[in-house]
């Protein structure tokens, strides 16, 4: 018996991930209040007190869960996405030692959840074998643990204001790990617009619109994983090595079946996003070398308009000077987030019209060349006629952020989707038709219709 026991123990020790000192921390944000049907971005601080963010300096080995709850009971179930839809959570820990190259969102960015993660679980993206070796360095220059910040955008579909907490379950260790660098590879020119851009639409069935950018690899290393963040008529997003002439990653966008909450939720506040975007892992890693040019291409359907679209990659890079230029692709690269159920129609048809939820009232006015005021909860001229080629300029005058965004119409356009409280936004229609506008932040209480006629 004894040798068998020893052998079993030996097996257990070998099989157990070398998870030296790995702990699973359950962290909570301060309470956040959300009004119904308002798309506000809230930013909260997570203090390094062991309750909101790790108290000890160490390494973040992975995120098991990013959930929205209304109770701090450990067994509290996440609120259903058809009541509290998580548009995104973004976690930052600025000022850390060795944050890595960062990418568009900067070296403070550590992780995020998008609408493409309806259940808020990330186990598959942080395998134990990886956690045993690599971690995101979570140490300040003075040796303390950093303060984290959390940006949330949540859509409250309860008809009343709702208080919630963000519960984050993090694998963490105070023992050493090799640094893992989260990098956002996107078109950083879109950063001022919260990384969003508009797909104009109006193309023939099957036509596409692409947003592309390149990124230069700063050091020799391996890409251990990548998650695509892609929405707005999203079809697929690729990551290619221009230098090596090969595709590294190709992420599909997956859409919910007709009965998925994203498709049945009412009112429709924005275009239903994908229920998953391709996420990939490899422990061997994709070899990349300093100076190598990577290009991403986010492909969108251009048959219909899609406003506040996005496409970028969140990559995990580690250093490795043993890689050779254009070295062999890993044999263990796999997609880890294919949803069990999704709409398999191909090509997917984007036929869900975003309604203008408030009918604009008042008399029709002809555009007179003057600026169009956008104030707190109103568009000054809710019903407007204009002509093709006339430059329409809106001026933001409120205390709260608002946007000028096409809900539906012949072509898509939008001012900053984060909203503005001052400044101007212009659009010159080249296509006649009825543009039903809304404010992305206040879709149920603000609207304007612009009828554009031919000259
Ligand atoms: Cu508004």
CSV table of C-alpha atoms and ligand atoms in Angstrom, one decimal:
chain,number,residue,atom,x,y,z
A,1,UNK,CA,0.0,0.0,0.0
A,2,UNK,CA,2.7,2.4,0.9
A,3,UNK,CA,4.5,2.5,-2.4
A,4,UNK,CA,1.1,3.0,-4.1
A,5,UNK,CA,0.2,5.8,-1.7
A,6,UNK,CA,3.6,7.4,-2.4
A,7,UNK,CA,3.0,7.0,-6.2
A,8,UNK,CA,-0.5,8.6,-5.8
A,9,UNK,CA,0.9,11.4,-3.8
A,10,UNK,CA,3.7,11.9,-6.4
A,11,UNK,CA,1.0,12.0,-9.1
A,12,UNK,CA,-1.0,14.5,-7.2
A,13,UNK,CA,2.0,16.7,-6.7
A,14,UNK,CA,2.8,16.5,-10.4
A,15,UNK,CA,-0.7,17.0,-11.5
A,16,UNK,CA,-1.4,19.8,-9.2
A,17,UNK,CA,-0.6,23.0,-11.0
A,18,UNK,CA,2.6,24.5,-9.5
A,19,UNK,CA,0.3,27.1,-8.0
A,20,UNK,CA,2.8,28.2,-5.4
A,21,UNK,CA,1.0,30.6,-3.1
A,22,UNK,CA,-2.0,31.1,-5.4
A,23,UNK,CA,-5.0,32.6,-3.7
A,24,UNK,CA,-8.4,33.4,-5.0
A,25,UNK,CA,-9.4,36.9,-3.8
A,26,UNK,CA,-13.0,38.1,-3.9
A,27,UNK,CA,-13.0,41.9,-4.2
A,28,UNK,CA,-15.9,44.4,-4.3
A,29,UNK,CA,-16.2,47.8,-5.8
A,30,UNK,CA,-17.8,50.6,-3.7
A,31,UNK,CA,-21.6,50.8,-4.3
A,32,UNK,CA,-22.5,52.3,-7.7
A,33,UNK,CA,-25.9,53.8,-8.4
A,34,UNK,CA,-27.4,53.6,-11.9
A,35,UNK,CA,-30.5,55.4,-13.2
A,36,UNK,CA,-32.8,53.4,-15.5
A,37,UNK,CA,-32.0,53.5,-19.2
A,38,UNK,CA,-29.0,55.8,-18.8
A,39,UNK,CA,-25.7,54.7,-20.4
A,40,UNK,CA,-23.4,56.5,-18.0
A,41,UNK,CA,-19.8,55.6,-17.5
A,42,UNK,CA,-18.8,55.5,-13.8
A,43,UNK,CA,-15.3,55.4,-12.6
A,44,UNK,CA,-14.6,54.2,-9.0
A,45,UNK,CA,-11.4,53.7,-7.1
A,46,UNK,CA,-10.5,50.3,-5.7
A,47,UNK,CA,-8.3,50.8,-2.6
A,48,UNK,CA,-5.5,48.3,-2.0
A,49,UNK,CA,-7.1,47.2,1.3
A,50,UNK,CA,-7.7,43.6,0.5
A,51,UNK,CA,-11.4,44.2,0.1
A,52,UNK,CA,-11.5,46.3,-3.2
A,53,UNK,CA,-8.0,45.5,-4.5
A,54,UNK,CA,-5.2,43.3,-3.4
A,55,UNK,CA,-3.5,44.6,-0.2
A,56,UNK,CA,-0.1,43.0,-0.8
A,57,UNK,CA,2.2,43.7,-3.7
A,58,UNK,CA,2.3,40.6,-5.9
A,59,UNK,CA,1.2,39.2,-9.3
A,60,UNK,CA,-2.3,39.0,-10.8
A,61,UNK,CA,-2.4,35.4,-12.1
A,62,UNK,CA,-5.9,35.7,-13.6
A,63,UNK,CA,-9.4,36.9,-13.4
A,64,UNK,CA,-12.0,34.2,-12.6
A,65,UNK,CA,-15.0,36.4,-12.5
A,66,UNK,CA,-16.1,40.0,-13.1
A,67,UNK,CA,-19.7,40.1,-12.0
A,68,UNK,CA,-22.4,42.6,-11.2
A,69,UNK,CA,-24.2,41.9,-7.9
A,70,UNK,CA,-26.5,43.8,-5.6
A,71,UNK,CA,-25.3,42.0,-2.4
A,72,UNK,CA,-21.9,41.2,-0.9
A,73,UNK,CA,-23.1,37.7,0.2
A,74,UNK,CA,-20.4,35.4,-1.2
A,75,UNK,CA,-23.1,33.3,-2.9
A,76,UNK,CA,-25.0,36.2,-4.4
A,77,UNK,CA,-25.9,35.4,-8.0
A,78,UNK,CA,-24.9,38.0,-10.6
A,79,UNK,CA,-27.8,40.2,-11.7
A,80,UNK,CA,-29.4,38.9,-15.0
A,81,UNK,CA,-28.1,40.6,-18.1
A,82,UNK,CA,-31.6,41.3,-19.3
A,83,UNK,CA,-32.0,43.6,-16.2
A,84,UNK,CA,-28.5,44.9,-15.8
A,85,UNK,CA,-26.6,44.6,-19.0
A,86,UNK,CA,-22.9,45.0,-18.6
A,87,UNK,CA,-21.6,47.1,-21.5
A,88,UNK,CA,-18.1,47.0,-20.1
A,89,UNK,CA,-15.8,47.0,-17.1
A,90,UNK,CA,-12.3,48.2,-17.5
A,91,UNK,CA,-9.7,47.7,-14.7
A,92,UNK,CA,-6.6,49.8,-14.5
A,93,UNK,CA,-3.7,49.9,-12.0
A,94,UNK,CA,-1.6,52.9,-13.0
A,95,UNK,CA,2.0,53.6,-12.0
A,96,UNK,CA,3.1,50.0,-11.6
A,97,UNK,CA,6.6,48.8,-11.9
A,98,UNK,CA,7.2,47.3,-15.4
A,99,UNK,CA,3.7,47.8,-16.8
A,100,UNK,CA,4.9,46.8,-20.3
A,101,UNK,CA,4.1,48.6,-23.6
A,102,UNK,CA,0.4,48.8,-22.8
A,103,UNK,CA,-1.0,49.7,-26.2
A,104,UNK,CA,-3.9,52.1,-26.8
A,105,UNK,CA,-5.3,51.9,-23.3
A,106,UNK,CA,-1.9,52.4,-21.7
A,107,UNK,CA,0.2,50.5,-19.3
A,108,UNK,CA,-2.3,50.9,-16.5
A,109,UNK,CA,-4.8,48.6,-18.2
A,110,UNK,CA,-5.0,45.2,-16.6
A,111,UNK,CA,-8.2,43.5,-17.7
A,112,UNK,CA,-11.8,44.1,-18.8
A,113,UNK,CA,-15.2,42.6,-19.5
A,114,UNK,CA,-17.2,43.5,-22.6
A,115,UNK,CA,-20.7,42.8,-23.6
A,116,UNK,CA,-19.3,39.7,-25.4
A,117,UNK,CA,-18.9,38.1,-22.0
A,118,UNK,CA,-22.5,37.7,-20.9
A,119,UNK,CA,-21.7,35.5,-17.9
A,120,UNK,CA,-18.7,37.4,-16.6
A,121,UNK,CA,-16.6,34.2,-16.2
A,122,UNK,CA,-13.0,34.1,-17.5
A,123,UNK,CA,-11.7,30.7,-16.1
A,124,UNK,CA,-10.8,29.4,-19.5
A,125,UNK,CA,-8.7,32.5,-20.4
A,126,UNK,CA,-6.3,32.0,-17.4
A,127,UNK,CA,-5.3,28.3,-17.4
A,128,UNK,CA,-3.6,27.0,-14.2
A,129,UNK,CA,-0.4,26.0,-16.1
A,130,UNK,CA,-0.1,29.7,-17.1
A,131,UNK,CA,-0.9,31.0,-13.7
A,132,UNK,CA,1.9,28.9,-12.2
A,133,UNK,CA,4.4,30.7,-14.3
A,134,UNK,CA,3.2,34.2,-15.4
A,135,UNK,CA,1.4,37.1,-13.7
A,136,UNK,CA,0.6,40.8,-14.2
A,137,UNK,CA,3.0,42.7,-11.9
A,138,UNK,CA,1.0,44.5,-9.3
A,139,UNK,CA,3.7,46.5,-7.5
A,140,UNK,CA,4.3,50.2,-7.2
A,141,UNK,CA,7.8,51.8,-7.3
A,142,UNK,CA,7.7,52.3,-3.5
A,143,UNK,CA,7.0,48.6,-3.0
A,144,UNK,CA,3.3,48.9,-2.1
A,145,UNK,CA,0.3,47.5,-3.9
A,146,UNK,CA,-1.3,49.8,-6.4
A,147,UNK,CA,-4.7,51.5,-6.2
A,148,UNK,CA,-6.9,50.1,-9.0
A,149,UNK,CA,-9.6,52.0,-10.9
A,150,UNK,CA,-12.6,50.5,-12.4
A,151,UNK,CA,-14.7,52.0,-15.2
A,152,UNK,CA,-18.1,50.6,-15.6
A,153,UNK,CA,-20.9,51.2,-18.1
A,154,UNK,CA,-24.0,49.3,-17.2
A,155,UNK,CA,-27.5,49.5,-18.7
A,156,UNK,CA,-30.1,49.4,-16.0
A,157,UNK,CA,-33.4,47.9,-17.4
A,158,UNK,CA,-35.1,48.0,-14.0
A,159,UNK,CA,-37.6,50.9,-14.1
A,160,UNK,CA,-35.9,52.5,-11.1
A,161,UNK,CA,-32.5,53.4,-10.0
A,162,UNK,CA,-30.4,50.4,-8.9
A,163,UNK,CA,-27.4,50.1,-6.6
A,164,UNK,CA,-24.8,47.5,-7.5
A,165,UNK,CA,-21.3,46.3,-6.7
A,166,UNK,CA,-18.8,44.8,-9.1
A,167,UNK,CA,-17.5,41.6,-7.6
A,168,UNK,CA,-14.1,40.5,-9.0
A,169,UNK,CA,-12.6,37.1,-8.3
A,170,UNK,CA,-8.8,37.3,-8.9
A,171,UNK,CA,-6.1,34.6,-8.7
A,172,UNK,CA,-3.3,36.3,-7.0
A,173,UNK,CA,0.1,35.5,-5.4
A,174,UNK,CA,2.8,37.3,-3.5
A,175,UNK,CA,5.4,34.8,-4.8
A,176,UNK,CA,7.4,35.7,-7.9
A,177,UNK,CA,6.1,35.2,-11.4
A,178,UNK,CA,7.4,36.1,-14.8
A,179,UNK,CA,5.8,39.3,-16.0
A,180,UNK,CA,2.7,39.0,-18.3
A,181,UNK,CA,1.8,42.2,-20.2
A,182,UNK,CA,-1.8,43.0,-21.1
A,183,UNK,CA,-1.7,45.1,-24.4
A,184,UNK,CA,-4.6,46.7,-26.3
A,185,UNK,CA,-3.8,46.5,-30.0
A,186,UNK,CA,-6.2,48.8,-31.8
A,187,UNK,CA,-6.4,52.0,-33.8
A,188,UNK,CA,-5.3,54.4,-31.1
A,189,UNK,CA,-6.6,57.3,-33.1
A,190,UNK,CA,-10.1,56.2,-31.9
A,191,UNK,CA,-9.0,56.7,-28.2
A,192,UNK,CA,-10.6,60.1,-28.0
A,193,UNK,CA,-13.9,58.5,-28.9
A,194,UNK,CA,-13.5,55.7,-26.3
A,195,UNK,CA,-12.0,53.5,-29.1
A,196,UNK,CA,-15.3,53.7,-31.0
A,197,UNK,CA,-15.9,54.5,-34.7
A,198,UNK,CA,-18.9,54.4,-37.0
A,199,UNK,CA,-19.7,52.0,-39.8
A,200,UNK,CA,-21.7,54.2,-42.2
A,201,UNK,CA,-23.8,51.4,-43.8
A,202,UNK,CA,-25.8,51.7,-47.0
A,203,UNK,CA,-23.7,49.2,-48.8
A,204,UNK,CA,-24.9,46.3,-50.9
A,205,UNK,CA,-25.8,43.0,-49.1
A,206,UNK,CA,-22.5,41.3,-48.2
A,207,UNK,CA,-20.4,44.5,-48.3
A,208,UNK,CA,-18.0,45.1,-45.5
A,209,UNK,CA,-16.2,48.0,-43.8
A,210,UNK,CA,-12.8,47.4,-42.2
A,211,UNK,CA,-11.0,49.3,-39.5
A,212,UNK,CA,-7.2,48.5,-39.6
A,213,UNK,CA,-4.2,49.5,-37.6
A,214,UNK,CA,-0.6,48.2,-37.2
A,215,UNK,CA,1.5,47.6,-34.1
A,216,UNK,CA,5.2,47.2,-33.8
A,217,UNK,CA,6.3,44.5,-31.4
A,218,UNK,CA,8.7,46.2,-28.9
A,219,UNK,CA,10.7,43.1,-27.8
A,220,UNK,CA,11.2,39.5,-28.4
A,221,UNK,CA,8.5,37.4,-26.8
A,222,UNK,CA,5.5,35.2,-27.1
A,223,UNK,CA,1.8,36.0,-27.3
A,224,UNK,CA,0.1,33.7,-24.8
A,225,UNK,CA,-3.4,34.7,-25.6
A,226,UNK,CA,-5.6,37.3,-27.2
A,227,UNK,CA,-9.2,38.3,-26.9
A,228,UNK,CA,-11.0,40.2,-29.6
A,229,UNK,CA,-13.3,43.0,-28.6
A,230,UNK,CA,-15.4,43.7,-31.6
A,231,UNK,CA,-19.0,44.9,-32.1
A,232,UNK,CA,-21.1,47.0,-34.5
A,233,UNK,CA,-22.0,44.6,-37.3
A,234,UNK,CA,-18.9,42.7,-36.3
A,235,UNK,CA,-18.0,39.7,-38.5
A,236,UNK,CA,-14.4,38.8,-37.7
A,237,UNK,CA,-11.2,40.4,-36.5
A,238,UNK,CA,-7.8,39.2,-37.5
A,239,UNK,CA,-4.3,39.7,-36.2
A,240,UNK,CA,-1.6,39.2,-38.9
A,241,UNK,CA,2.1,39.4,-38.9
A,242,UNK,CA,3.0,41.6,-41.9
A,243,UNK,CA,6.7,40.8,-41.4
A,244,UNK,CA,6.2,37.0,-41.4
A,245,UNK,CA,3.2,37.1,-43.9
A,246,UNK,CA,1.0,34.9,-41.7
A,247,UNK,CA,-2.3,35.2,-39.8
A,248,UNK,CA,-1.7,34.8,-36.1
A,249,UNK,CA,-5.3,35.0,-34.8
A,250,UNK,CA,-8.7,35.1,-36.5
A,251,UNK,CA,-11.6,35.8,-34.2
A,252,UNK,CA,-15.2,35.3,-35.1
A,253,UNK,CA,-18.1,37.3,-33.7
A,254,UNK,CA,-20.9,35.0,-32.3
A,255,UNK,CA,-24.4,36.2,-32.0
A,256,UNK,CA,-27.2,35.1,-29.7
A,257,UNK,CA,-30.1,33.0,-31.0
A,258,UNK,CA,-33.5,34.8,-31.2
A,259,UNK,CA,-34.3,34.0,-27.6
A,260,UNK,CA,-31.0,35.2,-26.1
A,261,UNK,CA,-31.6,38.1,-23.7
A,262,UNK,CA,-29.5,40.4,-25.9
A,263,UNK,CA,-32.2,40.0,-28.6
A,264,UNK,CA,-35.3,40.0,-26.4
A,265,UNK,CA,-34.4,42.8,-24.0
A,266,UNK,CA,-36.7,45.8,-24.2
A,267,UNK,CA,-36.5,48.7,-24.8
A,268,UNK,CA,-33.7,48.2,-27.3
A,269,UNK,CA,-31.2,50.8,-26.2
A,270,UNK,CA,-28.5,49.9,-28.6
A,271,UNK,CA,-27.7,47.4,-31.3
A,272,UNK,CA,-27.4,43.9,-29.8
A,273,UNK,CA,-23.7,43.0,-29.5
A,274,UNK,CA,-22.1,39.7,-30.0
A,275,UNK,CA,-22.5,37.1,-27.2
A,276,UNK,CA,-18.8,36.1,-27.8
A,277,UNK,CA,-15.8,37.2,-29.7
A,278,UNK,CA,-12.9,34.8,-30.4
A,279,UNK,CA,-10.5,34.4,-27.4
A,280,UNK,CA,-7.4,32.3,-27.8
A,281,UNK,CA,-4.8,30.7,-25.5
A,282,UNK,CA,-1.6,28.9,-26.1
A,283,UNK,CA,1.0,28.0,-23.4
A,284,UNK,CA,3.7,27.6,-26.0
A,285,UNK,CA,3.0,31.1,-27.2
A,286,UNK,CA,3.1,32.7,-30.7
A,287,UNK,CA,6.7,33.8,-31.2
A,288,UNK,CA,7.1,37.5,-32.1
A,289,UNK,CA,10.4,39.5,-32.4
A,290,UNK,CA,11.3,43.1,-31.8
A,291,UNK,CA,10.4,45.3,-34.7
A,292,UNK,CA,7.9,42.8,-36.2
A,293,UNK,CA,4.8,44.6,-37.6
A,294,UNK,CA,1.4,43.2,-36.7
A,295,UNK,CA,-1.7,44.3,-38.4
A,296,UNK,CA,-5.2,43.9,-37.1
A,297,UNK,CA,-8.3,44.2,-39.3
A,298,UNK,CA,-11.8,44.4,-37.8
A,299,UNK,CA,-14.3,43.5,-40.4
A,300,UNK,CA,-17.9,44.8,-40.1
A,301,UNK,CA,-20.9,44.3,-42.2
A,302,UNK,CA,-21.6,47.6,-44.1
A,303,UNK,CA,-25.0,46.7,-45.4
A,304,UNK,CA,-26.5,48.6,-42.5
A,305,UNK,CA,-25.2,51.4,-40.3
A,306,UNK,CA,-23.5,50.6,-37.0
A,307,UNK,CA,-22.7,53.4,-34.6
A,308,UNK,CA,-20.2,53.3,-31.8
A,309,UNK,CA,-18.6,50.2,-33.3
A,310,UNK,CA,-15.3,48.9,-31.9
A,311,UNK,CA,-12.5,46.5,-32.8
A,312,UNK,CA,-9.4,45.9,-30.9
A,313,UNK,CA,-7.3,43.0,-29.5
A,314,UNK,CA,-6.4,42.5,-25.8
A,315,UNK,CA,-3.2,40.5,-26.1
A,316,UNK,CA,-1.1,38.9,-23.4
A,317,UNK,CA,2.6,39.1,-24.1
A,318,UNK,CA,5.6,37.7,-22.2
A,319,UNK,CA,9.3,38.3,-22.9
A,320,UNK,CA,11.4,35.5,-24.4
A,321,UNK,CA,14.8,36.1,-26.1
A,322,UNK,CA,15.0,32.5,-27.3
A,323,UNK,CA,12.4,33.1,-30.1
A,324,UNK,CA,13.6,33.1,-33.7
A,325,UNK,CA,12.1,35.5,-36.3
A,326,UNK,CA,8.9,34.0,-37.8
A,327,UNK,CA,9.5,30.9,-35.6
A,328,UNK,CA,7.0,28.0,-35.8
A,329,UNK,CA,3.4,28.7,-34.8
A,330,UNK,CA,2.4,26.9,-31.5
A,331,UNK,CA,0.7,23.5,-31.8
A,332,UNK,CA,-1.5,24.2,-28.8
A,333,UNK,CA,-3.3,27.4,-29.9
A,334,UNK,CA,-7.0,27.0,-29.2
A,335,UNK,CA,-10.1,29.1,-29.0
A,336,UNK,CA,-11.5,29.0,-25.5
A,337,UNK,CA,-14.8,30.9,-25.6
A,338,UNK,CA,-17.0,29.4,-28.3
A,339,UNK,CA,-20.5,29.7,-26.8
A,340,UNK,CA,-22.5,26.5,-26.4
A,341,UNK,CA,-25.4,28.0,-28.3
A,342,UNK,CA,-25.3,30.8,-30.9
A,343,UNK,CA,-26.9,31.8,-34.1
A,344,UNK,CA,-25.3,29.7,-36.8
A,345,UNK,CA,-26.9,31.4,-39.8
A,346,UNK,CA,-24.1,32.4,-42.2
A,347,UNK,CA,-23.8,35.1,-43.3
A,348,UNK,CA,-25.3,36.6,-40.2
A,349,UNK,CA,-27.9,39.2,-41.1
A,350,UNK,CA,-28.0,42.4,-39.0
A,351,UNK,CA,-31.6,43.2,-39.2
A,352,UNK,CA,-32.4,44.5,-35.8
A,353,UNK,CA,-33.3,48.1,-36.2
A,354,UNK,CA,-32.5,50.3,-33.2
A,355,UNK,CA,-35.6,52.4,-32.5
A,356,UNK,CA,-35.8,56.0,-31.7
A,357,UNK,CA,-37.4,55.5,-28.3
A,358,UNK,CA,-38.9,59.0,-27.9
A,359,UNK,CA,-40.9,60.5,-30.8
A,360,UNK,CA,-39.7,64.1,-31.4
A,361,UNK,CA,-42.5,66.7,-31.2
A,362,UNK,CA,-43.1,70.2,-32.3
A,363,UNK,CA,-43.2,72.0,-35.6
A,364,UNK,CA,-40.8,71.2,-38.4
A,365,UNK,CA,-38.1,73.8,-38.9
A,366,UNK,CA,-35.9,74.3,-41.8
A,367,UNK,CA,-32.2,74.3,-41.0
A,368,UNK,CA,-31.0,77.9,-41.1
A,369,UNK,CA,-27.3,77.4,-40.8
A,370,UNK,CA,-27.2,78.2,-37.1
A,371,UNK,CA,-25.8,75.8,-34.5
A,372,UNK,CA,-28.2,73.2,-33.2
A,373,UNK,CA,-28.2,73.2,-29.4
A,374,UNK,CA,-28.0,70.0,-27.4
A,375,UNK,CA,-28.8,70.7,-23.8
A,376,UNK,CA,-29.7,68.7,-20.7
A,377,UNK,CA,-32.4,66.2,-21.9
A,378,UNK,CA,-33.2,68.1,-25.1
A,379,UNK,CA,-32.4,68.7,-28.7
A,380,UNK,CA,-33.4,72.3,-29.3
A,381,UNK,CA,-35.0,71.7,-32.7
A,382,UNK,CA,-36.5,68.2,-32.4
A,383,UNK,CA,-37.9,68.2,-36.0
A,384,UNK,CA,-35.6,69.6,-38.6
A,385,UNK,CA,-35.5,69.6,-42.4
A,386,UNK,CA,-32.2,70.1,-44.2
A,387,UNK,CA,-30.7,69.5,-47.6
A,388,UNK,CA,-27.9,67.2,-48.9
A,389,UNK,CA,-24.6,69.0,-48.5
A,390,UNK,CA,-25.6,71.3,-45.7
A,391,UNK,CA,-23.2,71.1,-42.8
A,392,UNK,CA,-25.1,70.5,-39.7
A,393,UNK,CA,-23.4,71.6,-36.5
A,394,UNK,CA,-24.6,70.7,-33.0
A,395,UNK,CA,-23.3,72.5,-29.9
A,396,UNK,CA,-23.3,70.9,-26.5
A,397,UNK,CA,-24.4,73.2,-23.7
A,398,UNK,CA,-25.5,70.9,-20.9
A,399,UNK,CA,-24.0,69.9,-17.6
A,400,UNK,CA,-24.5,66.3,-18.3
A,401,UNK,CA,-22.8,64.5,-21.2
A,402,UNK,CA,-24.9,63.9,-24.4
A,403,UNK,CA,-24.3,62.6,-27.9
A,404,UNK,CA,-25.8,63.1,-31.3
A,405,UNK,CA,-26.2,59.6,-32.7
A,406,UNK,CA,-28.2,58.0,-35.5
A,407,UNK,CA,-30.6,55.4,-34.1
A,408,UNK,CA,-31.7,54.5,-37.6
A,409,UNK,CA,-31.5,56.2,-41.0
A,410,UNK,CA,-29.8,56.0,-44.3
A,411,UNK,CA,-26.2,56.4,-42.9
A,412,UNK,CA,-24.7,56.1,-39.5
A,413,UNK,CA,-22.8,58.8,-37.6
A,414,UNK,CA,-22.2,59.8,-34.0
A,415,UNK,CA,-20.5,62.3,-31.9
A,416,UNK,CA,-18.3,60.9,-29.1
A,417,UNK,CA,-20.2,58.0,-27.7
A,418,UNK,CA,-18.9,58.9,-24.2
A,419,UNK,CA,-20.9,62.2,-24.5
A,420,UNK,CA,-19.9,65.8,-24.5
A,421,UNK,CA,-20.9,68.7,-22.2
A,422,UNK,CA,-19.3,71.3,-24.4
A,423,UNK,CA,-17.9,71.8,-27.9
A,424,UNK,CA,-19.4,71.0,-31.3
A,425,UNK,CA,-20.0,68.1,-33.6
A,426,UNK,CA,-20.7,68.4,-37.3
A,427,UNK,CA,-22.0,66.1,-40.0
A,428,UNK,CA,-22.7,66.9,-43.6
A,429,UNK,CA,-25.3,64.5,-45.1
A,430,UNK,CA,-24.6,63.3,-48.6
A,431,UNK,CA,-27.5,60.9,-48.7
A,432,UNK,CA,-31.2,62.0,-48.5
A,433,UNK,CA,-33.6,60.4,-46.1
A,434,UNK,CA,-34.9,60.5,-42.5
A,435,UNK,CA,-32.2,60.4,-39.9
A,436,UNK,CA,-33.7,59.4,-36.5
A,437,UNK,CA,-31.3,60.7,-33.9
A,438,UNK,CA,-30.9,59.9,-30.3
A,439,UNK,CA,-28.5,60.6,-27.4
A,440,UNK,CA,-26.6,57.4,-26.6
A,441,UNK,CA,-26.5,58.3,-23.0
A,442,UNK,CA,-30.2,59.2,-22.7
A,443,UNK,CA,-31.9,57.1,-25.4
A,444,UNK,CA,-35.3,57.1,-23.8
A,445,UNK,CA,-35.6,60.9,-23.1
A,446,UNK,CA,-33.8,62.6,-26.0
A,447,UNK,CA,-34.4,62.6,-29.7
A,448,UNK,CA,-34.3,64.6,-32.9
A,449,UNK,CA,-35.4,63.8,-36.5
A,450,UNK,CA,-33.7,65.3,-39.4
A,451,UNK,CA,-35.3,64.9,-42.8
A,452,UNK,CA,-32.7,65.5,-45.5
A,453,UNK,CA,-33.9,66.3,-49.0
A,454,UNK,CA,-32.0,66.4,-52.2
A,455,UNK,CA,-30.8,69.8,-53.3
B,1,LIG,CU1,-28.1,62.9,-23.2
